[in-house]
Amino acid sequence: MRELEGKRAVVTGGSRGIGAAVVRRLLAEGAEVLTTARSKTGTVPEGAAFVEADVRTRAGAQAVAEAALQTFGAVDILVDNAGGARPFPHALSIPDEEWLDQLNLNYLAPVRLDALLTPGMRDRRSGAVVHISSAAVPVSAPPFLHYTAAKAALRNYSRGLAMELAPFGVRVNAVSPGRTETPGGEATREQWATLSEGPGQDTTSPPLGRDGRPEDIAEAVLFLVSDRSSWVTGQNLTVDGGEFPVG
Ligand code: NDP
């Protein structure tokens, strides 16, 4: 018996990178999965239902929730993964619209989708939500301050939602990846490297000797949505090869 047999899952941003690895891992454990991105590409894992939506807007979140409920009738697992960062030379050079964009993508998208899909979990007294934050939160590097601030807010909110939903048997946790080899991660690090000013990047390997693979993160997500973690809620699991000292 695969451990997610009969479960219905939504994973945002599953067309590549960490989200695609999560989709593959959940499918392999027998879950039905619906995923989403702004456009469908050949890299959406086979076997997953797909809806095109931009989760930065309320309408986008609504479209994902409606598609999920139409496809499955109800949702047992929600992985709020879609996200990403764009570096600027200095924290004070980040324009207002970029702050809003990052808050919408990395913080409010999960808040909105949770508001649409967790009431059903609460009513059925069962469900698991995972928020993908970032191991970079405690570092708060100035070129990414809008991103890390949004991801920090996500963790804080994650803890509060966990407390609200715990009496109903719904668990909410965060996973914070370190430097992980994904198209988005690589593109962001290249942009950072080409910035002429601002703090430099740390290019040393994490203590465990390599960067993360999307599958490393997917394994942590699988644990947190499975019954193996049935007494775990309100936590943040940092998966970063030991790179960051706090987290
Ligand atoms: P990728 O850029 O490789 O993949 C992001 C996925 O999200 C794609 O499917 C993308 O599809 C989708 N997406 C992006 N923007 C939107 C949007 N507005 N609406 C709907 N879907 C969207 O990113 P990663 O796999 O690297 O990152 C996944 C998560 O992990 C993010 O939350 C990121 O912040 C976090 N993370 C990643 C790290 C890393 O080193 N890779 C480190 C720490 C955290 P499309 O562009 O077509 O919409």
PDB file of C-alpha atoms and ligand atoms in Angstrom:
ATOM      1  CA  MET A   1       0.000   0.000   0.000  1.00  0.00           C
ATOM      2  CA  ARG A   2       1.451   3.350  -1.043  1.00  0.00           C
ATOM      3  CA  GLU A   3       1.222   5.871   1.750  1.00  0.00           C
ATOM      4  CA  LEU A   4      -0.864   8.545   0.008  1.00  0.00           C
ATOM      5  CA  GLU A   5      -3.345   6.208  -1.683  1.00  0.00           C
ATOM      6  CA  GLY A   6      -6.758   7.910  -1.860  1.00  0.00           C
ATOM      7  CA  LYS A   7      -5.375  11.379  -1.023  1.00  0.00           C
ATOM      8  CA  ARG A   8      -6.076  14.395  -3.223  1.00  0.00           C
ATOM      9  CA  ALA A   9      -3.304  16.957  -3.421  1.00  0.00           C
ATOM     10  CA  VAL A  10      -2.766  20.455  -4.815  1.00  0.00           C
ATOM     11  CA  VAL A  11       0.824  21.596  -5.426  1.00  0.00           C
ATOM     12  CA  THR A  12       1.389  25.112  -6.740  1.00  0.00           C
ATOM     13  CA  GLY A  13       4.275  25.734  -9.133  1.00  0.00           C
ATOM     14  CA  GLY A  14       4.668  22.112 -10.205  1.00  0.00           C
ATOM     15  CA  SER A  15       5.884  22.681 -13.742  1.00  0.00           C
ATOM     16  CA  ARG A  16       9.573  22.543 -12.815  1.00  0.00           C
ATOM     17  CA  GLY A  17      12.071  22.581  -9.938  1.00  0.00           C
ATOM     18  CA  ILE A  18      11.008  21.730  -6.400  1.00  0.00           C
ATOM     19  CA  GLY A  19       7.287  21.765  -7.203  1.00  0.00           C
ATOM     20  CA  ALA A  20       7.686  19.224 -10.020  1.00  0.00           C
ATOM     21  CA  ALA A  21       9.710  16.956  -7.708  1.00  0.00           C
ATOM     22  CA  VAL A  22       6.982  17.209  -5.056  1.00  0.00           C
ATOM     23  CA  VAL A  23       4.318  16.354  -7.644  1.00  0.00           C
ATOM     24  CA  ARG A  24       6.300  13.294  -8.793  1.00  0.00           C
ATOM     25  CA  ARG A  25       6.873  12.135  -5.202  1.00  0.00           C
ATOM     26  CA  LEU A  26       3.209  12.462  -4.228  1.00  0.00           C
ATOM     27  CA  LEU A  27       2.083  10.687  -7.423  1.00  0.00           C
ATOM     28  CA  ALA A  28       4.544   7.878  -6.703  1.00  0.00           C
ATOM     29  CA  GLU A  29       2.917   7.420  -3.296  1.00  0.00           C
ATOM     30  CA  GLY A  30      -0.510   7.056  -4.886  1.00  0.00           C
ATOM     31  CA  ALA A  31      -1.957  10.565  -4.437  1.00  0.00           C
ATOM     32  CA  GLU A  32      -4.025  12.252  -7.114  1.00  0.00           C
ATOM     33  CA  VAL A  33      -2.335  15.588  -7.816  1.00  0.00           C
ATOM     34  CA  LEU A  34      -3.403  18.849  -9.415  1.00  0.00           C
ATOM     35  CA  THR A  35      -0.675  21.348 -10.091  1.00  0.00           C
ATOM     36  CA  THR A  36      -0.485  24.850 -11.453  1.00  0.00           C
ATOM     37  CA  ALA A  37       1.811  27.369 -13.131  1.00  0.00           C
ATOM     38  CA  ARG A  38       1.349  30.423 -15.300  1.00  0.00           C
ATOM     39  CA  SER A  39       1.782  28.282 -18.427  1.00  0.00           C
ATOM     40  CA  LYS A  40       1.827  24.588 -19.179  1.00  0.00           C
ATOM     41  CA  THR A  41       5.165  23.262 -20.358  1.00  0.00           C
ATOM     42  CA  GLY A  42       6.458  19.817 -21.276  1.00  0.00           C
ATOM     43  CA  THR A  43       7.990  19.547 -17.812  1.00  0.00           C
ATOM     44  CA  VAL A  44       4.684  19.238 -15.943  1.00  0.00           C
ATOM     45  CA  PRO A  45       4.918  15.712 -14.487  1.00  0.00           C
ATOM     46  CA  GLU A  46       2.886  13.120 -16.331  1.00  0.00           C
ATOM     47  CA  GLY A  47      -0.168  11.954 -14.430  1.00  0.00           C
ATOM     48  CA  ALA A  48      -0.874  15.290 -12.746  1.00  0.00           C
ATOM     49  CA  ALA A  49      -3.937  17.386 -13.524  1.00  0.00           C
ATOM     50  CA  PHE A  50      -2.975  20.939 -14.474  1.00  0.00           C
ATOM     51  CA  VAL A  51      -4.579  24.361 -14.304  1.00  0.00           C
ATOM     52  CA  GLU A  52      -3.016  27.495 -15.727  1.00  0.00           C
ATOM     53  CA  ALA A  53      -3.172  30.313 -13.163  1.00  0.00           C
ATOM     54  CA  ASP A  54      -1.114  33.151 -11.764  1.00  0.00           C
ATOM     55  CA  VAL A  55      -1.319  32.689  -8.003  1.00  0.00           C
ATOM     56  CA  ARG A  56      -0.189  36.261  -7.300  1.00  0.00           C
ATOM     57  CA  THR A  57      -3.803  37.395  -7.679  1.00  0.00           C
ATOM     58  CA  ARG A  58      -6.976  36.513  -5.821  1.00  0.00           C
ATOM     59  CA  ALA A  59      -8.534  35.469  -9.126  1.00  0.00           C
ATOM     60  CA  GLY A  60      -5.604  33.106  -9.735  1.00  0.00           C
ATOM     61  CA  ALA A  61      -5.957  31.486  -6.318  1.00  0.00           C
ATOM     62  CA  GLN A  62      -9.701  31.180  -6.886  1.00  0.00           C
ATOM     63  CA  ALA A  63      -9.125  29.482 -10.257  1.00  0.00           C
ATOM     64  CA  VAL A  64      -6.783  26.913  -8.673  1.00  0.00           C
ATOM     65  CA  ALA A  65      -9.193  26.151  -5.832  1.00  0.00           C
ATOM     66  CA  GLU A  66     -12.157  25.840  -8.194  1.00  0.00           C
ATOM     67  CA  ALA A  67     -10.238  23.528 -10.536  1.00  0.00           C
ATOM     68  CA  ALA A  68      -9.144  21.364  -7.612  1.00  0.00           C
ATOM     69  CA  LEU A  69     -12.634  21.057  -6.173  1.00  0.00           C
ATOM     70  CA  GLN A  70     -14.100  20.352  -9.622  1.00  0.00           C
ATOM     71  CA  THR A  71     -11.464  17.700 -10.332  1.00  0.00           C
ATOM     72  CA  PHE A  72     -11.350  15.948  -6.953  1.00  0.00           C
ATOM     73  CA  GLY A  73     -14.427  17.070  -5.004  1.00  0.00           C
ATOM     74  CA  ALA A  74     -12.214  17.791  -1.981  1.00  0.00           C
ATOM     75  CA  VAL A  75      -8.556  18.378  -1.174  1.00  0.00           C
ATOM     76  CA  ASP A  76      -6.572  16.548   1.535  1.00  0.00           C
ATOM     77  CA  ILE A  77      -3.083  17.950   0.900  1.00  0.00           C
ATOM     78  CA  LEU A  78      -2.000  21.457  -0.102  1.00  0.00           C
ATOM     79  CA  VAL A  79       1.621  22.335  -0.895  1.00  0.00           C
ATOM     80  CA  ASP A  80       2.072  26.087  -1.390  1.00  0.00           C
ATOM     81  CA  ASN A  81       5.307  25.999  -3.371  1.00  0.00           C
ATOM     82  CA  ALA A  82       5.134  28.598  -6.183  1.00  0.00           C
ATOM     83  CA  GLY A  83       7.577  31.358  -5.399  1.00  0.00           C
ATOM     84  CA  GLY A  84      10.818  32.973  -6.346  1.00  0.00           C
ATOM     85  CA  ALA A  85      13.053  35.982  -5.969  1.00  0.00           C
ATOM     86  CA  ARG A  86      14.600  38.759  -8.051  1.00  0.00           C
ATOM     87  CA  PRO A  87      17.711  40.379  -6.561  1.00  0.00           C
ATOM     88  CA  PHE A  88      18.415  44.112  -6.494  1.00  0.00           C
ATOM     89  CA  PRO A  89      21.714  45.873  -5.769  1.00  0.00           C
ATOM     90  CA  HIS A  90      20.559  47.166  -2.380  1.00  0.00           C
ATOM     91  CA  ALA A  91      17.553  46.736  -0.147  1.00  0.00           C
ATOM     92  CA  LEU A  92      16.734  50.428  -0.622  1.00  0.00           C
ATOM     93  CA  SER A  93      16.759  50.032  -4.423  1.00  0.00           C
ATOM     94  CA  ILE A  94      13.883  47.555  -4.379  1.00  0.00           C
ATOM     95  CA  PRO A  95      10.928  49.394  -5.931  1.00  0.00           C
ATOM     96  CA  ASP A  96       7.516  49.471  -4.297  1.00  0.00           C
ATOM     97  CA  GLU A  97       5.940  47.333  -7.036  1.00  0.00           C
ATOM     98  CA  GLU A  98       8.581  44.629  -6.475  1.00  0.00           C
ATOM     99  CA  TRP A  99       7.788  44.560  -2.755  1.00  0.00           C
ATOM    100  CA  LEU A 100       4.122  44.098  -3.602  1.00  0.00           C
ATOM    101  CA  ASP A 101       4.892  41.462  -6.205  1.00  0.00           C
ATOM    102  CA  GLN A 102       7.037  39.460  -3.784  1.00  0.00           C
ATOM    103  CA  LEU A 103       4.451  39.708  -1.023  1.00  0.00           C
ATOM    104  CA  ASN A 104       1.749  38.540  -3.426  1.00  0.00           C
ATOM    105  CA  LEU A 105       3.790  35.612  -4.749  1.00  0.00           C
ATOM    106  CA  ASN A 106       5.629  34.377  -1.673  1.00  0.00           C
ATOM    107  CA  TYR A 107       3.185  35.254   1.099  1.00  0.00           C
ATOM    108  CA  LEU A 108      -0.344  36.187   0.025  1.00  0.00           C
ATOM    109  CA  ALA A 109      -0.693  33.423  -2.574  1.00  0.00           C
ATOM    110  CA  PRO A 110      -0.452  30.748   0.148  1.00  0.00           C
ATOM    111  CA  VAL A 111      -2.667  32.795   2.492  1.00  0.00           C
ATOM    112  CA  ARG A 112      -5.382  33.082  -0.173  1.00  0.00           C
ATOM    113  CA  LEU A 113      -5.214  29.475  -1.310  1.00  0.00           C
ATOM    114  CA  ASP A 114      -5.257  28.211   2.276  1.00  0.00           C
ATOM    115  CA  ALA A 115      -8.342  30.333   2.951  1.00  0.00           C
ATOM    116  CA  LEU A 116     -10.089  28.642   0.035  1.00  0.00           C
ATOM    117  CA  LEU A 117      -8.999  25.042   0.619  1.00  0.00           C
ATOM    118  CA  THR A 118      -8.472  24.510   4.357  1.00  0.00           C
ATOM    119  CA  PRO A 119     -12.116  25.060   5.421  1.00  0.00           C
ATOM    120  CA  GLY A 120     -12.968  21.789   3.640  1.00  0.00           C
ATOM    121  CA  MET A 121     -10.136  20.049   5.521  1.00  0.00           C
ATOM    122  CA  ARG A 122     -11.386  21.530   8.789  1.00  0.00           C
ATOM    123  CA  ASP A 123     -14.914  20.285   8.093  1.00  0.00           C
ATOM    124  CA  ARG A 124     -13.615  16.771   7.349  1.00  0.00           C
ATOM    125  CA  ARG A 125     -11.274  17.034  10.370  1.00  0.00           C
ATOM    126  CA  SER A 126      -8.286  15.919   8.347  1.00  0.00           C
ATOM    127  CA  GLY A 127      -5.674  17.499   6.108  1.00  0.00           C
ATOM    128  CA  ALA A 128      -2.077  18.634   5.727  1.00  0.00           C
ATOM    129  CA  VAL A 129      -0.649  21.905   4.437  1.00  0.00           C
ATOM    130  CA  VAL A 130       3.015  22.589   3.674  1.00  0.00           C
ATOM    131  CA  HIS A 131       4.378  26.070   2.980  1.00  0.00           C
ATOM    132  CA  ILE A 132       7.655  26.315   1.092  1.00  0.00           C
ATOM    133  CA  SER A 133       9.623  29.098   2.784  1.00  0.00           C
ATOM    134  CA  SER A 134      13.404  29.554   2.552  1.00  0.00           C
ATOM    135  CA  ALA A 135      16.500  28.773   4.605  1.00  0.00           C
ATOM    136  CA  ALA A 136      17.658  32.296   3.675  1.00  0.00           C
ATOM    137  CA  VAL A 137      15.076  33.860   6.028  1.00  0.00           C
ATOM    138  CA  PRO A 138      17.448  34.331   8.992  1.00  0.00           C
ATOM    139  CA  VAL A 139      20.192  35.753   6.722  1.00  0.00           C
ATOM    140  CA  SER A 140      18.020  38.565   5.280  1.00  0.00           C
ATOM    141  CA  ALA A 141      20.537  39.416   2.528  1.00  0.00           C
ATOM    142  CA  PRO A 142      19.796  42.989   1.366  1.00  0.00           C
ATOM    143  CA  PRO A 143      19.405  42.136  -2.381  1.00  0.00           C
ATOM    144  CA  PHE A 144      16.591  39.743  -1.439  1.00  0.00           C
ATOM    145  CA  LEU A 145      15.048  41.561   1.500  1.00  0.00           C
ATOM    146  CA  HIS A 146      11.593  41.714  -0.109  1.00  0.00           C
ATOM    147  CA  TYR A 147      11.781  37.950  -0.707  1.00  0.00           C
ATOM    148  CA  THR A 148      13.090  36.920   2.702  1.00  0.00           C
ATOM    149  CA  ALA A 149      10.651  39.269   4.454  1.00  0.00           C
ATOM    150  CA  ALA A 150       7.771  37.606   2.585  1.00  0.00           C
ATOM    151  CA  LYS A 151       9.111  34.112   3.364  1.00  0.00           C
ATOM    152  CA  ALA A 152       9.558  35.079   7.041  1.00  0.00           C
ATOM    153  CA  ALA A 153       5.960  36.293   7.147  1.00  0.00           C
ATOM    154  CA  LEU A 154       4.925  32.988   5.603  1.00  0.00           C
ATOM    155  CA  ARG A 155       6.595  31.042   8.411  1.00  0.00           C
ATOM    156  CA  ASN A 156       5.021  33.228  11.069  1.00  0.00           C
ATOM    157  CA  TYR A 157       1.585  32.858   9.493  1.00  0.00           C
ATOM    158  CA  SER A 158       2.157  29.111   9.063  1.00  0.00           C
ATOM    159  CA  ARG A 159       2.612  28.701  12.807  1.00  0.00           C
ATOM    160  CA  GLY A 160      -0.552  30.677  13.592  1.00  0.00           C
ATOM    161  CA  LEU A 161      -2.670  28.786  11.073  1.00  0.00           C
ATOM    162  CA  ALA A 162      -1.348  25.522  12.535  1.00  0.00           C
ATOM    163  CA  MET A 163      -2.609  26.547  15.972  1.00  0.00           C
ATOM    164  CA  GLU A 164      -6.015  27.500  14.595  1.00  0.00           C
ATOM    165  CA  LEU A 165      -6.469  24.245  12.676  1.00  0.00           C
ATOM    166  CA  ALA A 166      -4.875  21.802  15.127  1.00  0.00           C
ATOM    167  CA  PRO A 167      -8.126  21.165  17.052  1.00  0.00           C
ATOM    168  CA  PHE A 168      -9.666  20.063  13.745  1.00  0.00           C
ATOM    169  CA  GLY A 169      -6.958  17.528  12.896  1.00  0.00           C
ATOM    170  CA  VAL A 170      -5.446  19.686  10.140  1.00  0.00           C
ATOM    171  CA  ARG A 171      -1.657  20.036  10.267  1.00  0.00           C
ATOM    172  CA  VAL A 172       0.291  23.000   8.870  1.00  0.00           C
ATOM    173  CA  ASN A 173       4.085  23.049   8.554  1.00  0.00           C
ATOM    174  CA  ALA A 174       6.788  24.863   6.618  1.00  0.00           C
ATOM    175  CA  VAL A 175       9.782  23.521   4.710  1.00  0.00           C
ATOM    176  CA  SER A 176      12.703  25.887   4.169  1.00  0.00           C
ATOM    177  CA  PRO A 177      15.047  24.814   1.384  1.00  0.00           C
ATOM    178  CA  GLY A 178      18.642  25.932   1.145  1.00  0.00           C
ATOM    179  CA  ARG A 179      20.440  26.408  -2.178  1.00  0.00           C
ATOM    180  CA  THR A 180      18.675  23.917  -4.443  1.00  0.00           C
ATOM    181  CA  GLU A 181      19.449  23.104  -8.076  1.00  0.00           C
ATOM    182  CA  THR A 182      16.346  24.288  -9.935  1.00  0.00           C
ATOM    183  CA  PRO A 183      15.804  26.474 -13.014  1.00  0.00           C
ATOM    184  CA  GLY A 184      14.477  29.305 -10.842  1.00  0.00           C
ATOM    185  CA  GLY A 185      17.210  28.992  -8.238  1.00  0.00           C
ATOM    186  CA  GLU A 186      19.986  28.971 -10.834  1.00  0.00           C
ATOM    187  CA  ALA A 187      18.519  31.964 -12.716  1.00  0.00           C
ATOM    188  CA  THR A 188      18.259  33.978  -9.497  1.00  0.00           C
ATOM    189  CA  ARG A 189      21.828  33.198  -8.493  1.00  0.00           C
ATOM    190  CA  GLU A 190      23.065  34.202 -11.968  1.00  0.00           C
ATOM    191  CA  GLN A 191      21.217  37.526 -11.706  1.00  0.00           C
ATOM    192  CA  TRP A 192      22.796  38.067  -8.293  1.00  0.00           C
ATOM    193  CA  ALA A 193      26.250  37.299  -9.641  1.00  0.00           C
ATOM    194  CA  THR A 194      25.900  39.888 -12.396  1.00  0.00           C
ATOM    195  CA  LEU A 195      24.891  42.689 -10.061  1.00  0.00           C
ATOM    196  CA  SER A 196      27.806  45.080 -10.003  1.00  0.00           C
ATOM    197  CA  GLU A 197      27.249  46.344  -6.461  1.00  0.00           C
ATOM    198  CA  GLY A 198      25.986  44.923  -3.219  1.00  0.00           C
ATOM    199  CA  PRO A 199      27.101  42.027  -1.041  1.00  0.00           C
ATOM    200  CA  GLY A 200      28.728  39.093  -2.791  1.00  0.00           C
ATOM    201  CA  GLN A 201      27.403  35.563  -2.877  1.00  0.00           C
ATOM    202  CA  ASP A 202      28.632  32.731  -0.747  1.00  0.00           C
ATOM    203  CA  THR A 203      29.692  30.107  -3.281  1.00  0.00           C
ATOM    204  CA  THR A 204      31.080  27.592  -0.799  1.00  0.00           C
ATOM    205  CA  SER A 205      29.333  24.238  -0.530  1.00  0.00           C
ATOM    206  CA  PRO A 206      27.061  23.533   2.430  1.00  0.00           C
ATOM    207  CA  PRO A 207      28.659  21.365   5.151  1.00  0.00           C
ATOM    208  CA  LEU A 208      27.124  18.230   3.627  1.00  0.00           C
ATOM    209  CA  GLY A 209      29.229  18.880   0.528  1.00  0.00           C
ATOM    210  CA  ARG A 210      26.713  19.634  -2.208  1.00  0.00           C
ATOM    211  CA  ASP A 211      23.794  21.838  -3.132  1.00  0.00           C
ATOM    212  CA  GLY A 212      20.281  20.486  -2.694  1.00  0.00           C
ATOM    213  CA  ARG A 213      18.357  18.563  -5.293  1.00  0.00           C
ATOM    214  CA  PRO A 214      14.616  19.099  -5.766  1.00  0.00           C
ATOM    215  CA  GLU A 215      14.135  15.491  -4.574  1.00  0.00           C
ATOM    216  CA  ASP A 216      15.744  16.357  -1.211  1.00  0.00           C
ATOM    217  CA  ILE A 217      13.030  18.921  -0.614  1.00  0.00           C
ATOM    218  CA  ALA A 218      10.258  16.666  -1.960  1.00  0.00           C
ATOM    219  CA  GLU A 219      11.208  13.985   0.564  1.00  0.00           C
ATOM    220  CA  ALA A 220      10.751  16.430   3.451  1.00  0.00           C
ATOM    221  CA  VAL A 221       7.392  17.535   2.038  1.00  0.00           C
ATOM    222  CA  LEU A 222       6.272  13.912   1.687  1.00  0.00           C
ATOM    223  CA  PHE A 223       7.098  13.278   5.334  1.00  0.00           C
ATOM    224  CA  LEU A 224       5.102  16.307   6.465  1.00  0.00           C
ATOM    225  CA  VAL A 225       1.981  15.434   4.447  1.00  0.00           C
ATOM    226  CA  SER A 226       2.068  11.737   5.365  1.00  0.00           C
ATOM    227  CA  ASP A 227       0.697  10.070   8.480  1.00  0.00           C
ATOM    228  CA  ARG A 228       4.275   9.463   9.612  1.00  0.00           C
ATOM    229  CA  SER A 229       4.235  13.055  10.873  1.00  0.00           C
ATOM    230  CA  SER A 230       0.760  12.859  12.395  1.00  0.00           C
ATOM    231  CA  TRP A 231       1.965  14.529  15.637  1.00  0.00           C
ATOM    232  CA  VAL A 232       3.899  17.341  13.917  1.00  0.00           C
ATOM    233  CA  THR A 233       2.329  20.739  13.333  1.00  0.00           C
ATOM    234  CA  GLY A 234       3.390  24.384  13.422  1.00  0.00           C
ATOM    235  CA  GLN A 235       6.994  23.486  12.621  1.00  0.00           C
ATOM    236  CA  ASN A 236       9.581  24.665  10.133  1.00  0.00           C
ATOM    237  CA  LEU A 237      11.887  22.024   8.679  1.00  0.00           C
ATOM    238  CA  THR A 238      15.052  23.511   7.196  1.00  0.00           C
ATOM    239  CA  VAL A 239      16.536  21.308   4.462  1.00  0.00           C
ATOM    240  CA  ASP A 240      19.831  22.932   3.494  1.00  0.00           C
ATOM    241  CA  GLY A 241      22.755  20.547   3.878  1.00  0.00           C
ATOM    242  CA  GLY A 242      23.637  22.277   7.153  1.00  0.00           C
ATOM    243  CA  GLU A 243      24.358  25.593   5.443  1.00  0.00           C
ATOM    244  CA  PHE A 244      22.640  28.025   7.782  1.00  0.00           C
ATOM    245  CA  PRO A 245      23.383  28.000  11.488  1.00  0.00           C
ATOM    246  CA  VAL A 246      19.901  29.042  12.599  1.00  0.00           C
ATOM    247  CA  GLY A 247      16.695  28.510  11.125  1.00  0.00           C
TER     248      GLY A 247
HETATM  249  P1  NDP B   1      11.370  27.472 -10.114  1.00  0.00           P
HETATM  250  O1  NDP B   1      11.397  28.856 -10.626  1.00  0.00           O
HETATM  251  O2  NDP B   1      12.337  26.495 -10.654  1.00  0.00           O
HETATM  252  O3  NDP B   1       9.876  26.912 -10.253  1.00  0.00           O
HETATM  253  C1  NDP B   1       8.826  27.740  -9.807  1.00  0.00           C
HETATM  254  C2  NDP B   1       7.489  27.130 -10.168  1.00  0.00           C
HETATM  255  O4  NDP B   1       6.470  28.028  -9.715  1.00  0.00           O
HETATM  256  C3  NDP B   1       7.282  26.972 -11.670  1.00  0.00           C
HETATM  257  O5  NDP B   1       6.409  25.902 -11.908  1.00  0.00           O
HETATM  258  C4  NDP B   1       6.642  28.295 -12.048  1.00  0.00           C
HETATM  259  O6  NDP B   1       5.931  28.202 -13.284  1.00  0.00           O
HETATM  260  C5  NDP B   1       5.698  28.492 -10.849  1.00  0.00           C
HETATM  261  N1  NDP B   1       5.334  29.880 -10.639  1.00  0.00           N
HETATM  262  C6  NDP B   1       6.162  30.951 -10.513  1.00  0.00           C
HETATM  263  N2  NDP B   1       5.457  32.077 -10.385  1.00  0.00           N
HETATM  264  C7  NDP B   1       4.148  31.719 -10.413  1.00  0.00           C
HETATM  265  C8  NDP B   1       2.937  32.426 -10.345  1.00  0.00           C
HETATM  266  N3  NDP B   1       2.917  33.759 -10.209  1.00  0.00           N
HETATM  267  N4  NDP B   1       1.767  31.731 -10.415  1.00  0.00           N
HETATM  268  C9  NDP B   1       1.770  30.392 -10.557  1.00  0.00           C
HETATM  269  N5  NDP B   1       2.895  29.652 -10.630  1.00  0.00           N
HETATM  270  C10 NDP B   1       4.061  30.315 -10.571  1.00  0.00           C
HETATM  271  O7  NDP B   1      11.516  27.622  -8.518  1.00  0.00           O
HETATM  272  P2  NDP B   1      12.111  26.618  -7.397  1.00  0.00           P
HETATM  273  O8  NDP B   1      11.676  25.244  -7.672  1.00  0.00           O
HETATM  274  O9  NDP B   1      13.529  26.942  -7.198  1.00  0.00           O
HETATM  275  O10 NDP B   1      11.371  27.199  -6.112  1.00  0.00           O
HETATM  276  C11 NDP B   1      10.217  26.584  -5.537  1.00  0.00           C
HETATM  277  C12 NDP B   1       9.994  27.202  -4.175  1.00  0.00           C
HETATM  278  O11 NDP B   1      11.142  26.961  -3.349  1.00  0.00           O
HETATM  279  C13 NDP B   1       9.811  28.718  -4.195  1.00  0.00           C
HETATM  280  O12 NDP B   1       8.835  29.083  -3.256  1.00  0.00           O
HETATM  281  C14 NDP B   1      11.174  29.242  -3.800  1.00  0.00           C
HETATM  282  O13 NDP B   1      11.115  30.517  -3.220  1.00  0.00           O
HETATM  283  C15 NDP B   1      11.611  28.178  -2.796  1.00  0.00           C
HETATM  284  N6  NDP B   1      13.050  28.118  -2.575  1.00  0.00           N
HETATM  285  C16 NDP B   1      13.897  27.730  -3.581  1.00  0.00           C
HETATM  286  C17 NDP B   1      15.276  27.680  -3.367  1.00  0.00           C
HETATM  287  C18 NDP B   1      16.248  27.253  -4.425  1.00  0.00           C
HETATM  288  O14 NDP B   1      17.485  27.371  -4.203  1.00  0.00           O
HETATM  289  N7  NDP B   1      15.805  26.728  -5.562  1.00  0.00           N
HETATM  290  C19 NDP B   1      15.852  28.050  -2.061  1.00  0.00           C
HETATM  291  C20 NDP B   1      14.865  28.447  -1.081  1.00  0.00           C
HETATM  292  C21 NDP B   1      13.519  28.470  -1.337  1.00  0.00           C
HETATM  293  P3  NDP B   1       5.677  29.533 -14.211  1.00  0.00           P
HETATM  294  O15 NDP B   1       6.918  30.368 -14.162  1.00  0.00           O
HETATM  295  O16 NDP B   1       5.370  28.978 -15.569  1.00  0.00           O
HETATM  296  O17 NDP B   1       4.496  30.216 -13.618  1.00  0.00           O
END
